[in-house]
Amino acid sequence: MSVTLLAGSATASVAVTAVNDPASTLPAAAAPASAPVENLIVGYKSSATEASSNTAAADDAAAKGKKAGKKATFDRRLGTGAALVDVTPAAAADVMAQFRADPDVAYVEPDSRAYALATPNDTEYAKQWDLFEPTAGMNVPAAWDKTTGSGVTVAVIDTGYVAHSDLAPNIVAGYDFISDSTAARDGNGRDNNAADQGDWSAAGECGTGSKASDSSWHGTHVAGTIAAATNNAKGVAGIAYNSKIQPVRVLGKCGGATSDIVDAITWASGGSVPGVPANATPAKVINMSLGGSGACTATYQNAINAAVARGTTVVVAAGNSNADAAGFSPASCSNTVTVAASNRTGDRSFYSNYGTKVDIAAPGGETRRATDTPGTVTTPENGILSTLNGGTTTPGAEIYKPYQGTSMAAPHVAGLAALMKSANSALTPAQIESAIKTNARPLAGTCTGGCGAGLADAAATVNAVTSGPVTPSFENTADFAIGDNTTVESPITVSGVTGNAPATLKVGVNILHTYIGDLKVDLVAPDGSVYTLHNRAGGSADNINQEYTVNASTEVANGTWKLRVNDNAGGDIGKIDSWSLGF
């Protein structure tokens, strides 16, 4: 899968492949529809030898290629445990068919590309309407009385970082995860230098019909919104200006590969990636202002679930195609905070994706109208001003510039998450997401299609998590194997909750299984009462990753709750990967 940024140039609005939609503002860095498939991501079932043995995986890849009359080569193991397999574009479909026919293979996906999502002091602070204007700003200054982000690292998984004096004090060591030296432009593959080498491209270089584009310096713009140095008499103010930014480079020329992005998610959150040194400063918040077309894949979901289980909140841009976010990833993945963009009048920005997958809206700006010629900038004062670079290809002088896009909206929420985590270090990702949504305010304008809970409000949210009890949540992330014709139970012991469980008890379930039609999933209360969540539906659909709402108001909250899973057939196995209770 190929992912692009969700922002652009002065009208920057980088999004997924569909960001080339004429209604969007991306003259640059748009995802080509015809990007060739050169790698496959193969997830083996846990029972398969290939799941743990690189030698077996290499032999299997070679055998699959030979059977298809093509060549396929094992490349490496991803942080999620999946195997990356090299193929030629002409061989991809045939080799994928061979993997799909193998009962030991849980899933196989093309290693698609993603692209940046962007547009969106202190001498320029007066221009940062997105922080303070009462109509459509995010009410940030009032939150600074209680927290400024100290002690929290935010990973910006993006194009990397180009030196900027208004960001430099808050940068910590990151990593370059771009495997392809041509796309990386640094003469090698992965390394510990996350410097942005520029994502410019010539016409036709990124696929048939792709247009020439200048370097976006997208990751630096995103980073400035989160943590530009503040009260330093220059430039712009960051939302969580005492937090640290960890640049994690995944987007280069022609976007970025899913395999690189999921390894970046794993590493940034403190997970282990083969061949990559451990992250010395794991991030408690990840921002991904990037995306590609297509619903969330198992590859993305597995990496995100693992990051959240490590305690990292994952914030993603909804996309800039004026379409349902359900058709884009990672925007449609579970366990993320998916952010739509709003403009200076409080309406949904014309380019922003929408729908039930959106959790919240935040300022993304509009530097042009939907009826203007793409690439024009008619209202720069309505964009999101942040740190940037003036180089058209390679780095030049540091500048500030307004961008527009859901790429600009997402870092507003990532900055808010950093403020919250700094103010209350015990907050879990689920609690952070819940508090952001619960304390949002209605958009001043309209959002056709749905913008989640409304406009994020920094002050209200920070006040909620610092001035009173936070809604408790409990989680079990241990694996419980689900064998054929067996019943398995995973327990969670709840304590410290007063009275009964709520009428809206949130039950998050993540089950990995190759045939969920075999499964009955029940929530068992401490007194033995049973609440059925899933009853042998879904057929051959892989996995259950869903939040259920249960009326458990007659149950005492404290005690041991259980997630019970019954498999009533042979031939398919899996595991309870994690589950949670939110009171």
Short mmCIF file of N, CA, C and O in Angstrom, two decimals, residues 384-459:
data_model
loop_
_atom_site.label_atom_id
_atom_site.label_comp_id
_atom_site.label_asym_id
_atom_site.label_seq_id
_atom_site.Cartn_x
_atom_site.Cartn_y
_atom_site.Cartn_z
N ILE A 384 -3.30 27.16 8.45
CA ILE A 384 -2.64 26.85 9.71
C ILE A 384 -1.16 27.20 9.56
O ILE A 384 -0.43 26.55 8.80
N LEU A 385 -0.73 28.20 10.28
CA LEU A 385 0.65 28.69 10.18
C LEU A 385 1.57 27.84 11.05
O LEU A 385 1.27 27.58 12.21
N SER A 386 2.70 27.42 10.47
CA SER A 386 3.64 26.62 11.25
C SER A 386 5.03 26.69 10.61
O SER A 386 5.25 27.36 9.61
N THR A 387 5.95 25.98 11.24
CA THR A 387 7.35 25.96 10.82
C THR A 387 7.50 25.22 9.49
O THR A 387 6.88 24.20 9.26
N LEU A 388 8.40 25.73 8.63
CA LEU A 388 8.59 25.13 7.31
C LEU A 388 9.98 25.48 6.80
O LEU A 388 10.78 26.12 7.50
N ASN A 389 10.25 25.07 5.57
CA ASN A 389 11.52 25.37 4.90
C ASN A 389 11.22 25.92 3.52
O ASN A 389 10.23 25.53 2.88
N GLY A 390 12.06 26.82 3.04
CA GLY A 390 11.82 27.47 1.76
C GLY A 390 12.39 26.75 0.56
O GLY A 390 12.18 27.19 -0.58
N GLY A 391 13.12 25.66 0.75
CA GLY A 391 13.70 24.94 -0.39
C GLY A 391 12.65 24.26 -1.24
O GLY A 391 11.72 23.65 -0.71
N THR A 392 12.80 24.36 -2.55
CA THR A 392 11.82 23.70 -3.43
C THR A 392 12.14 22.23 -3.63
O THR A 392 11.25 21.42 -3.90
N THR A 393 13.41 21.86 -3.51
CA THR A 393 13.81 20.45 -3.61
C THR A 393 14.60 20.08 -2.35
O THR A 393 14.09 19.42 -1.47
N THR A 394 15.84 20.54 -2.27
CA THR A 394 16.66 20.30 -1.09
C THR A 394 16.45 21.45 -0.09
O THR A 394 15.92 22.50 -0.45
N PRO A 395 16.86 21.25 1.16
CA PRO A 395 16.59 22.28 2.16
C PRO A 395 17.19 23.64 1.83
O PRO A 395 18.31 23.74 1.32
N GLY A 396 16.42 24.69 2.14
CA GLY A 396 16.87 26.06 1.98
C GLY A 396 16.77 26.78 3.31
O GLY A 396 17.07 26.21 4.35
N ALA A 397 16.29 28.01 3.29
CA ALA A 397 16.17 28.79 4.52
C ALA A 397 14.90 28.40 5.28
O ALA A 397 13.89 28.04 4.69
N GLU A 398 14.94 28.48 6.61
CA GLU A 398 13.75 28.21 7.40
C GLU A 398 12.74 29.34 7.20
O GLU A 398 13.10 30.51 7.07
N ILE A 399 11.46 28.97 7.18
CA ILE A 399 10.38 29.94 7.00
C ILE A 399 9.20 29.51 7.85
O ILE A 399 9.23 28.48 8.53
N TYR A 400 8.12 30.29 7.79
CA TYR A 400 6.81 29.94 8.33
C TYR A 400 5.82 30.08 7.19
O TYR A 400 5.92 30.98 6.37
N LYS A 401 4.87 29.17 7.15
CA LYS A 401 3.94 29.20 6.03
C LYS A 401 2.62 28.53 6.43
O LYS A 401 2.62 27.56 7.21
N PRO A 402 1.48 29.03 5.91
CA PRO A 402 0.21 28.37 6.21
C PRO A 402 -0.05 27.20 5.27
O PRO A 402 0.20 27.30 4.06
N TYR A 403 -0.48 26.10 5.82
CA TYR A 403 -0.94 24.94 5.06
C TYR A 403 -2.41 24.70 5.45
O TYR A 403 -2.89 25.19 6.48
N GLN A 404 -3.08 23.90 4.67
CA GLN A 404 -4.43 23.46 5.02
C GLN A 404 -4.51 21.96 4.85
O GLN A 404 -3.80 21.38 4.03
N GLY A 405 -5.33 21.30 5.64
CA GLY A 405 -5.51 19.87 5.47
C GLY A 405 -5.80 19.16 6.78
O GLY A 405 -5.60 19.70 7.86
N THR A 406 -6.27 17.93 6.66
CA THR A 406 -6.44 17.12 7.86
C THR A 406 -5.08 16.79 8.46
O THR A 406 -4.98 16.44 9.64
N SER A 407 -4.02 16.93 7.66
CA SER A 407 -2.66 16.80 8.18
C SER A 407 -2.37 17.86 9.21
O SER A 407 -1.54 17.67 10.09
N MET A 408 -3.02 19.00 9.10
CA MET A 408 -2.82 20.08 10.04
C MET A 408 -3.75 19.92 11.24
O MET A 408 -3.44 20.34 12.35
N ALA A 409 -4.92 19.32 11.01
CA ALA A 409 -5.87 19.10 12.10
C ALA A 409 -5.35 18.05 13.09
O ALA A 409 -5.45 18.23 14.32
N ALA A 410 -4.79 16.96 12.58
CA ALA A 410 -4.34 15.87 13.46
C ALA A 410 -3.33 16.32 14.51
O ALA A 410 -3.47 15.97 15.69
N PRO A 411 -2.30 17.11 14.15
CA PRO A 411 -1.34 17.51 15.21
C PRO A 411 -1.93 18.41 16.28
O PRO A 411 -1.39 18.49 17.38
N HIS A 412 -3.03 19.08 15.98
CA HIS A 412 -3.73 19.81 17.05
C HIS A 412 -4.19 18.83 18.14
O HIS A 412 -4.06 19.10 19.33
N VAL A 413 -4.71 17.71 17.71
CA VAL A 413 -5.21 16.71 18.68
C VAL A 413 -4.05 15.96 19.32
O VAL A 413 -4.09 15.62 20.51
N ALA A 414 -2.98 15.69 18.55
CA ALA A 414 -1.80 15.05 19.14
C ALA A 414 -1.20 15.96 20.21
O ALA A 414 -0.76 15.49 21.28
N GLY A 415 -1.17 17.27 19.94
CA GLY A 415 -0.69 18.21 20.94
C GLY A 415 -1.56 18.20 22.18
O GLY A 415 -1.05 18.24 23.32
N LEU A 416 -2.87 18.13 21.99
CA LEU A 416 -3.79 18.06 23.13
C LEU A 416 -3.55 16.77 23.93
O LEU A 416 -3.54 16.79 25.17
N ALA A 417 -3.35 15.66 23.24
CA ALA A 417 -3.08 14.39 23.93
C ALA A 417 -1.81 14.50 24.77
O ALA A 417 -1.74 13.96 25.89
N ALA A 418 -0.81 15.21 24.25
CA ALA A 418 0.43 15.40 25.01
C ALA A 418 0.18 16.27 26.25
O ALA A 418 0.73 16.00 27.33
N LEU A 419 -0.63 17.31 26.11
CA LEU A 419 -0.98 18.12 27.28
C LEU A 419 -1.65 17.27 28.34
O LEU A 419 -1.36 17.39 29.55
N MET A 420 -2.57 16.41 27.92
CA MET A 420 -3.31 15.57 28.86
C MET A 420 -2.39 14.58 29.56
O MET A 420 -2.47 14.40 30.78
N LYS A 421 -1.54 13.93 28.80
CA LYS A 421 -0.64 12.93 29.38
C LYS A 421 0.33 13.58 30.34
O LYS A 421 0.70 13.00 31.38
N SER A 422 0.76 14.79 30.03
CA SER A 422 1.65 15.52 30.92
C SER A 422 0.94 15.89 32.22
O SER A 422 1.51 15.82 33.31
N ALA A 423 -0.31 16.30 32.10
CA ALA A 423 -1.07 16.72 33.28
C ALA A 423 -1.47 15.55 34.17
O ALA A 423 -1.59 15.70 35.39
N ASN A 424 -1.66 14.37 33.55
CA ASN A 424 -2.11 13.18 34.29
C ASN A 424 -1.46 11.96 33.66
O ASN A 424 -2.00 11.38 32.72
N SER A 425 -0.31 11.59 34.16
CA SER A 425 0.49 10.53 33.52
C SER A 425 -0.18 9.16 33.58
O SER A 425 0.22 8.26 32.84
N ALA A 426 -1.19 8.99 34.43
CA ALA A 426 -1.85 7.69 34.55
C ALA A 426 -2.88 7.45 33.45
O ALA A 426 -3.40 6.34 33.32
N LEU A 427 -3.16 8.45 32.64
CA LEU A 427 -4.18 8.30 31.60
C LEU A 427 -3.79 7.23 30.59
O LEU A 427 -2.66 7.19 30.10
N THR A 428 -4.74 6.37 30.25
CA THR A 428 -4.54 5.38 29.20
C THR A 428 -4.97 5.98 27.85
O THR A 428 -5.69 6.98 27.81
N PRO A 429 -4.55 5.37 26.74
CA PRO A 429 -5.02 5.86 25.44
C PRO A 429 -6.55 5.90 25.34
O PRO A 429 -7.11 6.84 24.77
N ALA A 430 -7.22 4.90 25.91
CA ALA A 430 -8.69 4.90 25.86
C ALA A 430 -9.27 6.07 26.65
O ALA A 430 -10.25 6.69 26.22
N GLN A 431 -8.68 6.38 27.77
CA GLN A 431 -9.16 7.51 28.57
C GLN A 431 -8.88 8.84 27.88
O GLN A 431 -9.70 9.76 27.96
N ILE A 432 -7.75 8.94 27.23
CA ILE A 432 -7.43 10.16 26.49
C ILE A 432 -8.43 10.38 25.37
O ILE A 432 -8.99 11.48 25.22
N GLU A 433 -8.70 9.35 24.60
CA GLU A 433 -9.67 9.48 23.50
C GLU A 433 -11.05 9.83 24.06
O GLU A 433 -11.73 10.73 23.54
N SER A 434 -11.46 9.14 25.10
CA SER A 434 -12.79 9.38 25.66
C SER A 434 -12.93 10.81 26.17
O SER A 434 -13.94 11.47 25.92
N ALA A 435 -11.90 11.31 26.85
CA ALA A 435 -11.97 12.66 27.40
C ALA A 435 -11.99 13.72 26.30
O ALA A 435 -12.70 14.73 26.40
N ILE A 436 -11.23 13.50 25.24
CA ILE A 436 -11.23 14.45 24.12
C ILE A 436 -12.63 14.55 23.52
O ILE A 436 -13.13 15.65 23.24
N LYS A 437 -13.27 13.41 23.34
CA LYS A 437 -14.59 13.40 22.72
C LYS A 437 -15.67 13.91 23.68
O LYS A 437 -16.56 14.67 23.29
N THR A 438 -15.58 13.52 24.93
CA THR A 438 -16.59 13.92 25.90
C THR A 438 -16.60 15.43 26.13
O THR A 438 -17.65 16.03 26.36
N ASN A 439 -15.43 16.06 26.03
CA ASN A 439 -15.31 17.49 26.33
C ASN A 439 -15.22 18.37 25.09
O ASN A 439 -14.89 19.55 25.19
N ALA A 440 -15.54 17.80 23.93
CA ALA A 440 -15.60 18.60 22.71
C ALA A 440 -16.81 19.53 22.75
O ALA A 440 -17.75 19.31 23.52
N ARG A 441 -16.76 20.57 21.95
CA ARG A 441 -17.92 21.45 21.84
C ARG A 441 -18.47 21.38 20.42
O ARG A 441 -17.74 21.02 19.48
N PRO A 442 -19.73 21.69 20.23
CA PRO A 442 -20.30 21.61 18.87
C PRO A 442 -19.58 22.55 17.92
O PRO A 442 -19.13 23.64 18.31
N LEU A 443 -19.45 22.12 16.68
CA LEU A 443 -18.90 23.01 15.66
C LEU A 443 -19.79 24.23 15.51
O LEU A 443 -21.02 24.12 15.56
N ALA A 444 -19.17 25.39 15.32
CA ALA A 444 -19.96 26.61 15.14
C ALA A 444 -20.75 26.58 13.85
O ALA A 444 -21.81 27.21 13.73
N GLY A 445 -20.25 25.82 12.87
CA GLY A 445 -20.92 25.70 11.58
C GLY A 445 -21.53 24.33 11.40
O GLY A 445 -22.15 23.78 12.33
N THR A 446 -21.32 23.74 10.24
CA THR A 446 -21.93 22.45 9.92
C THR A 446 -20.88 21.45 9.48
O THR A 446 -19.80 21.82 9.03
N CYS A 447 -21.23 20.19 9.62
CA CYS A 447 -20.36 19.12 9.14
C CYS A 447 -21.23 18.07 8.47
O CYS A 447 -21.70 17.13 9.11
N THR A 448 -21.44 18.24 7.18
CA THR A 448 -22.18 17.24 6.43
C THR A 448 -21.40 15.94 6.42
O THR A 448 -20.23 15.91 6.10
N GLY A 449 -22.05 14.85 6.81
CA GLY A 449 -21.41 13.55 6.81
C GLY A 449 -20.92 13.09 8.16
O GLY A 449 -20.68 11.91 8.36
N GLY A 450 -20.72 14.03 9.08
CA GLY A 450 -20.32 13.65 10.43
C GLY A 450 -18.87 13.93 10.75
O GLY A 450 -17.97 13.49 10.04
N CYS A 451 -18.65 14.68 11.84
CA CYS A 451 -17.29 15.03 12.30
C CYS A 451 -17.05 14.53 13.71
O CYS A 451 -16.40 15.19 14.52
N GLY A 452 -17.60 13.40 14.05
CA GLY A 452 -17.39 12.83 15.37
C GLY A 452 -18.07 13.64 16.45
O GLY A 452 -19.18 14.13 16.30
N ALA A 453 -17.36 13.82 17.57
CA ALA A 453 -17.96 14.45 18.75
C ALA A 453 -18.02 15.96 18.65
O ALA A 453 -18.63 16.61 19.51
N GLY A 454 -17.40 16.55 17.64
CA GLY A 454 -17.40 18.00 17.49
C GLY A 454 -15.99 18.54 17.45
O GLY A 454 -15.05 17.84 17.05
N LEU A 455 -15.81 19.80 17.86
CA LEU A 455 -14.52 20.46 17.83
C LEU A 455 -13.77 20.23 19.14
O LEU A 455 -14.30 20.50 20.22
N ALA A 456 -12.55 19.74 19.05
CA ALA A 456 -11.77 19.51 20.26
C ALA A 456 -11.58 20.81 21.02
O ALA A 456 -11.32 21.86 20.43
N ASP A 457 -11.70 20.75 22.34
CA ASP A 457 -11.54 21.91 23.20
C ASP A 457 -10.44 21.60 24.21
O ASP A 457 -10.62 20.78 25.12
N ALA A 458 -9.29 22.24 24.06
CA ALA A 458 -8.13 21.89 24.88
C ALA A 458 -8.37 22.20 26.35
O ALA A 458 -8.10 21.36 27.23
N ALA A 459 -8.85 23.38 26.66
CA ALA A 459 -9.02 23.76 28.06
C ALA A 459 -10.03 22.88 28.76
O ALA A 459 -9.79 22.40 29.88
#
